[in-house]
Amino acid sequence: MIVSANAGGAWSPIGDVTTTMLWIANKVTTLKLITYLFIPSLVCMVVPIFIASFLKPFKGEITYDSDQNEEKTHKYGATMLYLGLSGIIFVPVFKTVTHLPPYVGMMFSLAIIATFAEIFTQAKISMSTVSEDSEEMSHHSPVHKSLSKIEMPSILFFLGILLAVAALESLGMLFEFAKTLDKVFPNTDVVVILLGIGSAIIDNVPLVAASIGMFTQEIDHPLWHFIAFSAGTGGSMLIIGSAAGVVAMGMEKIDFFWYLKKITLLAFSGFICGAITFIILRGLLE
């Protein structure tokens, strides 16, 4: 699931944080991104699944705990889910049509979703209070409740990373580092593959932020698409290398060393096969 989640997000501008960063920085466009990365991402996902299907640890039936009580859901839950997904998908379309920054489209989608959330809960909101004479599940504004769940430490973490990278770029250190890499590794494909492997150990956000400052290629250059693929899928090689892995480790109590022994080689094989597929596809498209 971790490998599939990361591979599935690499080819979409809204599917992965690093791909979104490149998209916001005007390094890639939606159509070109899908054209270059859909097939390599599919290969990156299918190869590990195919190999795992022949291995003993991955054979067997999945058991479900039927004793768990089903949580009570809101009658408009499915409607809000589809509305939220539609709002997210709307963002690339909004940017393509209006040429406005993506955050404008996301804020617009958020406003629409928040409006319908207030309507569906039938909460009577004033400037200072929330009426409680509504349904059992509508005692408080859903927007206020959602705002209380924002992970401010994570936001500040990413802000600190981006500020640090911007400082290095303003000092010219990233350009000097890029020149050094060019001398040591004349082939940029090797650099990008190493970036993907490094994203399994180091968070991929600072690596992509640094690459945006290091390389000066034009928009939709194949290098940016290769960076999006490598940074998005390379984190699957370690369970701590991606947000999906960290969440799965916390929810399912997956051991780090179990993942290292059972999954790392599978994820690495998928990553390399996907990278080779991208290089072949790039030659056909250019």
mmCIF file of C-alpha atoms in Angstrom:
data_model
loop_
_atom_site.group_PDB
_atom_site.id
_atom_site.type_symbol
_atom_site.label_atom_id
_atom_site.label_comp_id
_atom_site.label_asym_id
_atom_site.label_seq_id
_atom_site.Cartn_x
_atom_site.Cartn_y
_atom_site.Cartn_z
ATOM 1 C CA MET A 1 0.000 0.000 0.000
ATOM 2 C CA ILE A 2 2.858 2.390 0.803
ATOM 3 C CA VAL A 3 4.542 1.790 -2.561
ATOM 4 C CA SER A 4 1.214 2.158 -4.385
ATOM 5 C CA ALA A 5 0.304 5.351 -2.519
ATOM 6 C CA ASN A 6 3.613 7.029 -3.343
ATOM 7 C CA ALA A 7 3.644 5.857 -6.971
ATOM 8 C CA GLY A 8 0.056 6.972 -7.439
ATOM 9 C CA GLY A 9 0.802 10.484 -6.200
ATOM 10 C CA ALA A 10 3.915 11.094 -8.299
ATOM 11 C CA TRP A 11 2.149 11.638 -11.627
ATOM 12 C CA SER A 12 -0.452 14.132 -10.389
ATOM 13 C CA PRO A 13 0.228 17.791 -9.518
ATOM 14 C CA ILE A 14 -1.990 17.420 -6.441
ATOM 15 C CA GLY A 15 -1.014 13.855 -5.536
ATOM 16 C CA ASP A 16 2.256 14.467 -3.701
ATOM 17 C CA VAL A 17 3.825 17.357 -1.799
ATOM 18 C CA THR A 18 6.995 17.425 -3.901
ATOM 19 C CA THR A 19 5.107 17.278 -7.207
ATOM 20 C CA THR A 20 2.878 20.088 -5.985
ATOM 21 C CA MET A 21 5.977 22.138 -5.122
ATOM 22 C CA LEU A 22 7.301 21.770 -8.667
ATOM 23 C CA TRP A 23 3.874 22.608 -10.081
ATOM 24 C CA ILE A 24 3.507 25.747 -7.948
ATOM 25 C CA ALA A 25 7.056 26.813 -8.885
ATOM 26 C CA ASN A 26 6.041 26.659 -12.579
ATOM 27 C CA LYS A 27 8.499 23.881 -13.339
ATOM 28 C CA VAL A 28 5.899 21.413 -14.661
ATOM 29 C CA THR A 29 2.439 21.577 -16.198
ATOM 30 C CA THR A 30 -0.406 19.139 -15.591
ATOM 31 C CA LEU A 31 -0.661 17.544 -19.034
ATOM 32 C CA LYS A 32 3.090 17.091 -19.507
ATOM 33 C CA LEU A 33 3.442 15.718 -15.986
ATOM 34 C CA ILE A 34 0.813 13.059 -16.628
ATOM 35 C CA THR A 35 2.292 12.274 -20.050
ATOM 36 C CA TYR A 36 5.805 11.727 -18.687
ATOM 37 C CA LEU A 37 5.043 10.070 -15.345
ATOM 38 C CA PHE A 38 1.860 8.011 -15.570
ATOM 39 C CA ILE A 39 3.480 4.944 -17.191
ATOM 40 C CA PRO A 40 6.709 5.048 -15.077
ATOM 41 C CA SER A 41 4.624 5.403 -11.909
ATOM 42 C CA LEU A 42 2.461 2.476 -12.984
ATOM 43 C CA VAL A 43 5.568 0.362 -13.580
ATOM 44 C CA CYS A 44 6.964 1.440 -10.188
ATOM 45 C CA MET A 45 3.793 0.124 -8.560
ATOM 46 C CA VAL A 46 3.213 -3.045 -10.612
ATOM 47 C CA VAL A 47 6.752 -4.492 -10.449
ATOM 48 C CA PRO A 48 6.922 -4.807 -6.604
ATOM 49 C CA ILE A 49 3.355 -6.168 -6.492
ATOM 50 C CA PHE A 50 4.185 -8.753 -9.189
ATOM 51 C CA ILE A 51 7.347 -9.901 -7.379
ATOM 52 C CA ALA A 52 5.610 -9.966 -3.992
ATOM 53 C CA SER A 53 2.845 -12.192 -5.367
ATOM 54 C CA PHE A 54 5.401 -15.028 -5.601
ATOM 55 C CA LEU A 55 6.841 -14.560 -2.103
ATOM 56 C CA LYS A 56 5.578 -16.572 0.848
ATOM 57 C CA PRO A 57 5.239 -13.676 3.378
ATOM 58 C CA PHE A 58 2.703 -11.978 1.094
ATOM 59 C CA LYS A 59 0.489 -15.011 0.506
ATOM 60 C CA GLY A 60 -2.578 -15.675 2.625
ATOM 61 C CA GLU A 61 -6.028 -14.346 3.313
ATOM 62 C CA ILE A 62 -6.709 -10.955 4.861
ATOM 63 C CA THR A 63 -8.720 -11.189 8.054
ATOM 64 C CA TYR A 64 -11.045 -8.485 9.302
ATOM 65 C CA ASP A 65 -12.181 -7.813 12.824
ATOM 66 C CA SER A 66 -15.960 -8.112 12.633
ATOM 67 C CA ASP A 67 -16.422 -7.299 16.323
ATOM 68 C CA GLN A 68 -15.631 -3.626 15.857
ATOM 69 C CA ASN A 69 -18.680 -1.402 16.100
ATOM 70 C CA GLU A 70 -19.342 0.720 13.086
ATOM 71 C CA GLU A 71 -18.894 4.389 13.813
ATOM 72 C CA LYS A 72 -21.895 6.614 13.348
ATOM 73 C CA THR A 73 -21.600 8.595 10.131
ATOM 74 C CA HIS A 74 -23.302 11.775 9.052
ATOM 75 C CA LYS A 75 -26.048 11.365 6.461
ATOM 76 C CA TYR A 76 -24.233 13.840 4.191
ATOM 77 C CA GLY A 77 -20.824 12.186 4.677
ATOM 78 C CA ALA A 78 -20.659 10.697 1.182
ATOM 79 C CA THR A 79 -21.774 13.982 -0.379
ATOM 80 C CA MET A 80 -19.036 15.890 1.461
ATOM 81 C CA LEU A 81 -16.455 13.285 0.410
ATOM 82 C CA TYR A 82 -17.325 13.645 -3.272
ATOM 83 C CA LEU A 83 -17.495 17.419 -2.929
ATOM 84 C CA GLY A 84 -14.041 17.493 -1.324
ATOM 85 C CA LEU A 85 -12.505 15.287 -4.010
ATOM 86 C CA SER A 86 -14.103 17.411 -6.720
ATOM 87 C CA GLY A 87 -12.716 20.553 -5.089
ATOM 88 C CA ILE A 88 -9.189 19.126 -5.120
ATOM 89 C CA ILE A 89 -9.457 17.989 -8.743
ATOM 90 C CA PHE A 90 -10.808 21.428 -9.643
ATOM 91 C CA VAL A 91 -7.542 23.154 -8.637
ATOM 92 C CA PRO A 92 -5.409 22.128 -11.677
ATOM 93 C CA VAL A 93 -8.302 23.007 -13.990
ATOM 94 C CA PHE A 94 -8.639 26.398 -12.303
ATOM 95 C CA LYS A 95 -4.924 27.140 -12.717
ATOM 96 C CA THR A 96 -4.934 26.068 -16.369
ATOM 97 C CA VAL A 97 -7.966 28.189 -17.263
ATOM 98 C CA THR A 98 -7.290 31.331 -15.206
ATOM 99 C CA HIS A 99 -3.448 31.211 -14.930
ATOM 100 C CA LEU A 100 -3.809 32.266 -11.298
ATOM 101 C CA PRO A 101 -1.662 30.723 -8.539
ATOM 102 C CA PRO A 102 -2.897 27.282 -7.377
ATOM 103 C CA TYR A 103 -3.516 28.474 -3.824
ATOM 104 C CA VAL A 104 -6.295 30.749 -5.122
ATOM 105 C CA GLY A 105 -8.133 27.746 -6.558
ATOM 106 C CA MET A 106 -7.564 25.757 -3.375
ATOM 107 C CA MET A 107 -8.903 28.565 -1.184
ATOM 108 C CA PHE A 108 -11.933 28.853 -3.466
ATOM 109 C CA SER A 109 -12.571 25.104 -3.178
ATOM 110 C CA LEU A 110 -12.141 25.321 0.588
ATOM 111 C CA ALA A 111 -14.689 28.134 0.779
ATOM 112 C CA ILE A 112 -17.239 26.102 -1.215
ATOM 113 C CA ILE A 113 -16.703 23.002 0.927
ATOM 114 C CA ALA A 114 -16.931 25.008 4.157
ATOM 115 C CA THR A 115 -20.162 26.632 2.990
ATOM 116 C CA PHE A 116 -21.808 23.284 2.236
ATOM 117 C CA ALA A 117 -20.503 21.863 5.521
ATOM 118 C CA GLU A 118 -22.285 24.632 7.421
ATOM 119 C CA ILE A 119 -25.468 24.121 5.402
ATOM 120 C CA PHE A 120 -25.516 20.345 5.864
ATOM 121 C CA THR A 121 -24.951 20.540 9.631
ATOM 122 C CA GLN A 122 -27.747 23.119 9.972
ATOM 123 C CA ALA A 123 -25.693 24.992 12.546
ATOM 124 C CA LYS A 124 -26.966 28.487 13.271
ATOM 125 C CA ILE A 125 -23.784 30.543 13.424
ATOM 126 C CA SER A 126 -23.478 34.066 14.805
ATOM 127 C CA MET A 127 -20.347 36.177 15.176
ATOM 128 C CA SER A 128 -19.615 34.759 18.635
ATOM 129 C CA THR A 129 -21.801 31.707 19.324
ATOM 130 C CA VAL A 130 -23.074 28.533 17.757
ATOM 131 C CA SER A 131 -26.682 27.484 18.320
ATOM 132 C CA GLU A 132 -27.067 24.030 19.850
ATOM 133 C CA ASP A 133 -30.685 23.404 18.859
ATOM 134 C CA SER A 134 -29.695 21.256 15.877
ATOM 135 C CA GLU A 135 -28.959 17.583 15.357
ATOM 136 C CA GLU A 136 -26.741 15.568 17.675
ATOM 137 C CA MET A 137 -23.799 15.724 15.296
ATOM 138 C CA SER A 138 -24.199 19.452 14.553
ATOM 139 C CA HIS A 139 -23.471 21.054 17.918
ATOM 140 C CA HIS A 140 -20.419 22.915 16.694
ATOM 141 C CA SER A 141 -19.348 24.486 13.457
ATOM 142 C CA PRO A 142 -17.483 21.870 11.346
ATOM 143 C CA VAL A 143 -15.176 24.589 10.048
ATOM 144 C CA HIS A 144 -14.151 25.624 13.554
ATOM 145 C CA LYS A 145 -13.654 21.976 14.474
ATOM 146 C CA SER A 146 -11.481 21.390 11.392
ATOM 147 C CA LEU A 147 -9.347 24.451 12.101
ATOM 148 C CA SER A 148 -8.577 23.075 15.555
ATOM 149 C CA LYS A 149 -7.048 19.965 13.947
ATOM 150 C CA ILE A 150 -4.491 21.816 11.804
ATOM 151 C CA GLU A 151 -0.969 20.490 12.429
ATOM 152 C CA MET A 152 0.817 23.777 13.052
ATOM 153 C CA PRO A 153 4.157 22.080 13.940
ATOM 154 C CA SER A 154 4.189 20.428 10.495
ATOM 155 C CA ILE A 155 3.401 23.723 8.765
ATOM 156 C CA LEU A 156 6.182 25.488 10.678
ATOM 157 C CA PHE A 157 8.553 22.611 9.861
ATOM 158 C CA PHE A 158 7.986 23.009 6.121
ATOM 159 C CA LEU A 159 8.176 26.785 6.452
ATOM 160 C CA GLY A 160 11.553 26.487 8.165
ATOM 161 C CA ILE A 161 12.842 24.163 5.438
ATOM 162 C CA LEU A 162 11.759 26.488 2.635
ATOM 163 C CA LEU A 163 13.234 29.545 4.380
ATOM 164 C CA ALA A 164 16.548 27.735 4.927
ATOM 165 C CA VAL A 165 16.717 26.652 1.284
ATOM 166 C CA ALA A 166 15.828 30.182 0.138
ATOM 167 C CA ALA A 167 18.670 31.539 2.274
ATOM 168 C CA LEU A 168 21.140 29.100 0.703
ATOM 169 C CA GLU A 169 19.881 30.037 -2.766
ATOM 170 C CA SER A 170 20.263 33.764 -2.087
ATOM 171 C CA LEU A 171 23.850 33.163 -0.978
ATOM 172 C CA GLY A 172 24.584 31.310 -4.206
ATOM 173 C CA MET A 173 25.539 28.109 -2.401
ATOM 174 C CA LEU A 174 22.990 25.979 -4.248
ATOM 175 C CA PHE A 175 24.364 27.067 -7.623
ATOM 176 C CA GLU A 176 27.914 26.227 -6.508
ATOM 177 C CA PHE A 177 26.717 22.852 -5.274
ATOM 178 C CA ALA A 178 25.002 22.249 -8.618
ATOM 179 C CA LYS A 179 28.285 23.018 -10.436
ATOM 180 C CA THR A 180 30.127 20.572 -8.185
ATOM 181 C CA LEU A 181 27.553 17.860 -8.880
ATOM 182 C CA ASP A 182 27.848 18.527 -12.602
ATOM 183 C CA LYS A 183 31.611 17.965 -12.411
ATOM 184 C CA VAL A 184 31.372 14.801 -10.310
ATOM 185 C CA PHE A 185 28.313 13.367 -12.101
ATOM 186 C CA PRO A 186 28.140 14.739 -15.661
ATOM 187 C CA ASN A 187 24.956 12.699 -16.246
ATOM 188 C CA THR A 188 22.044 14.430 -14.528
ATOM 189 C CA ASP A 189 20.055 11.177 -14.533
ATOM 190 C CA VAL A 190 22.484 9.753 -11.980
ATOM 191 C CA VAL A 191 22.057 12.846 -9.797
ATOM 192 C CA VAL A 192 18.264 12.571 -9.890
ATOM 193 C CA ILE A 193 18.321 8.837 -9.097
ATOM 194 C CA LEU A 194 20.609 9.525 -6.121
ATOM 195 C CA LEU A 195 18.161 12.246 -5.078
ATOM 196 C CA GLY A 196 15.384 9.663 -5.140
ATOM 197 C CA ILE A 197 17.387 7.214 -3.048
ATOM 198 C CA GLY A 198 18.319 10.016 -0.665
ATOM 199 C CA SER A 199 14.660 10.945 -0.236
ATOM 200 C CA ALA A 200 14.185 7.634 1.588
ATOM 201 C CA ILE A 201 16.573 8.840 4.301
ATOM 202 C CA ILE A 202 16.188 12.613 4.182
ATOM 203 C CA ASP A 203 12.786 14.231 3.818
ATOM 204 C CA ASN A 204 12.041 14.743 0.114
ATOM 205 C CA VAL A 205 10.699 18.282 0.619
ATOM 206 C CA PRO A 206 14.122 19.906 1.284
ATOM 207 C CA LEU A 207 15.679 17.877 -1.534
ATOM 208 C CA VAL A 208 13.113 19.093 -4.070
ATOM 209 C CA ALA A 209 13.265 22.633 -2.702
ATOM 210 C CA ALA A 210 17.046 22.554 -3.153
ATOM 211 C CA SER A 211 16.774 21.140 -6.674
ATOM 212 C CA ILE A 212 14.442 23.990 -7.656
ATOM 213 C CA GLY A 213 17.174 26.397 -6.581
ATOM 214 C CA MET A 214 20.032 24.413 -8.164
ATOM 215 C CA PHE A 215 18.760 23.737 -11.664
ATOM 216 C CA THR A 216 17.758 26.422 -14.161
ATOM 217 C CA GLN A 217 16.069 24.342 -16.879
ATOM 218 C CA GLU A 218 12.926 25.745 -18.498
ATOM 219 C CA ILE A 219 9.383 24.709 -17.636
ATOM 220 C CA ASP A 220 8.435 21.120 -18.540
ATOM 221 C CA HIS A 221 12.040 20.123 -19.099
ATOM 222 C CA PRO A 222 12.283 16.317 -18.626
ATOM 223 C CA LEU A 223 14.630 16.899 -15.682
ATOM 224 C CA TRP A 224 11.793 18.349 -13.583
ATOM 225 C CA HIS A 225 9.548 15.403 -14.355
ATOM 226 C CA PHE A 226 12.312 12.970 -13.433
ATOM 227 C CA ILE A 227 12.821 14.828 -10.150
ATOM 228 C CA ALA A 228 9.077 14.603 -9.454
ATOM 229 C CA PHE A 229 9.158 10.845 -10.058
ATOM 230 C CA SER A 230 12.317 10.160 -8.058
ATOM 231 C CA ALA A 231 11.364 12.284 -5.057
ATOM 232 C CA GLY A 232 7.798 10.969 -5.039
ATOM 233 C CA THR A 233 8.580 7.254 -5.282
ATOM 234 C CA GLY A 234 12.070 6.996 -3.750
ATOM 235 C CA GLY A 235 10.708 7.445 -0.240
ATOM 236 C CA SER A 236 9.027 4.035 -0.443
ATOM 237 C CA MET A 237 12.378 2.305 0.111
ATOM 238 C CA LEU A 238 12.237 3.054 3.840
ATOM 239 C CA ILE A 239 9.116 3.218 5.959
ATOM 240 C CA ILE A 240 10.245 6.582 7.356
ATOM 241 C CA GLY A 241 10.901 7.949 3.875
ATOM 242 C CA SER A 242 7.368 9.084 3.104
ATOM 243 C CA ALA A 243 4.262 10.381 4.822
ATOM 244 C CA ALA A 244 2.366 7.244 3.768
ATOM 245 C CA GLY A 245 4.979 5.049 5.434
ATOM 246 C CA VAL A 246 4.995 7.030 8.659
ATOM 247 C CA VAL A 247 1.191 6.901 8.867
ATOM 248 C CA ALA A 248 1.136 3.154 8.153
ATOM 249 C CA MET A 249 3.835 2.556 10.760
ATOM 250 C CA GLY A 250 1.791 4.367 13.378
ATOM 251 C CA MET A 251 -1.575 2.821 12.501
ATOM 252 C CA GLU A 252 -0.518 -0.778 11.823
ATOM 253 C CA LYS A 253 2.527 -0.916 14.157
ATOM 254 C CA ILE A 254 4.852 -1.913 11.336
ATOM 255 C CA ASP A 255 8.407 -2.514 12.535
ATOM 256 C CA PHE A 256 11.182 -0.533 10.822
ATOM 257 C CA PHE A 257 13.488 -3.546 10.419
ATOM 258 C CA TRP A 258 10.664 -5.796 9.173
ATOM 259 C CA TYR A 259 9.968 -3.257 6.438
ATOM 260 C CA LEU A 260 13.697 -3.002 5.716
ATOM 261 C CA LYS A 261 14.002 -6.776 5.219
ATOM 262 C CA LYS A 262 10.721 -7.449 3.427
ATOM 263 C CA ILE A 263 9.839 -4.341 1.431
ATOM 264 C CA THR A 264 12.959 -2.256 0.758
ATOM 265 C CA LEU A 265 14.306 -4.422 -2.079
ATOM 266 C CA LEU A 266 10.849 -4.633 -3.630
ATOM 267 C CA ALA A 267 10.448 -0.858 -3.509
ATOM 268 C CA PHE A 268 13.977 -0.384 -4.889
ATOM 269 C CA SER A 269 13.255 -2.732 -7.802
ATOM 270 C CA GLY A 270 10.087 -0.799 -8.611
ATOM 271 C CA PHE A 271 11.933 2.517 -8.371
ATOM 272 C CA ILE A 272 14.723 1.404 -10.733
ATOM 273 C CA CYS A 273 12.289 -0.139 -13.231
ATOM 274 C CA GLY A 274 10.210 3.032 -13.166
ATOM 275 C CA ALA A 275 13.316 5.183 -13.690
ATOM 276 C CA ILE A 276 14.389 3.059 -16.673
ATOM 277 C CA THR A 277 10.867 3.307 -18.094
ATOM 278 C CA PHE A 278 10.976 7.091 -17.733
ATOM 279 C CA ILE A 279 14.325 7.325 -19.543
ATOM 280 C CA ILE A 280 12.991 5.186 -22.412
ATOM 281 C CA LEU A 281 9.732 7.163 -22.579
ATOM 282 C CA ARG A 282 11.648 10.444 -22.510
ATOM 283 C CA GLY A 283 13.628 9.348 -25.555
ATOM 284 C CA LEU A 284 10.423 8.534 -27.410
ATOM 285 C CA LEU A 285 8.716 11.831 -26.526
ATOM 286 C CA GLU A 286 11.625 14.138 -27.304
#
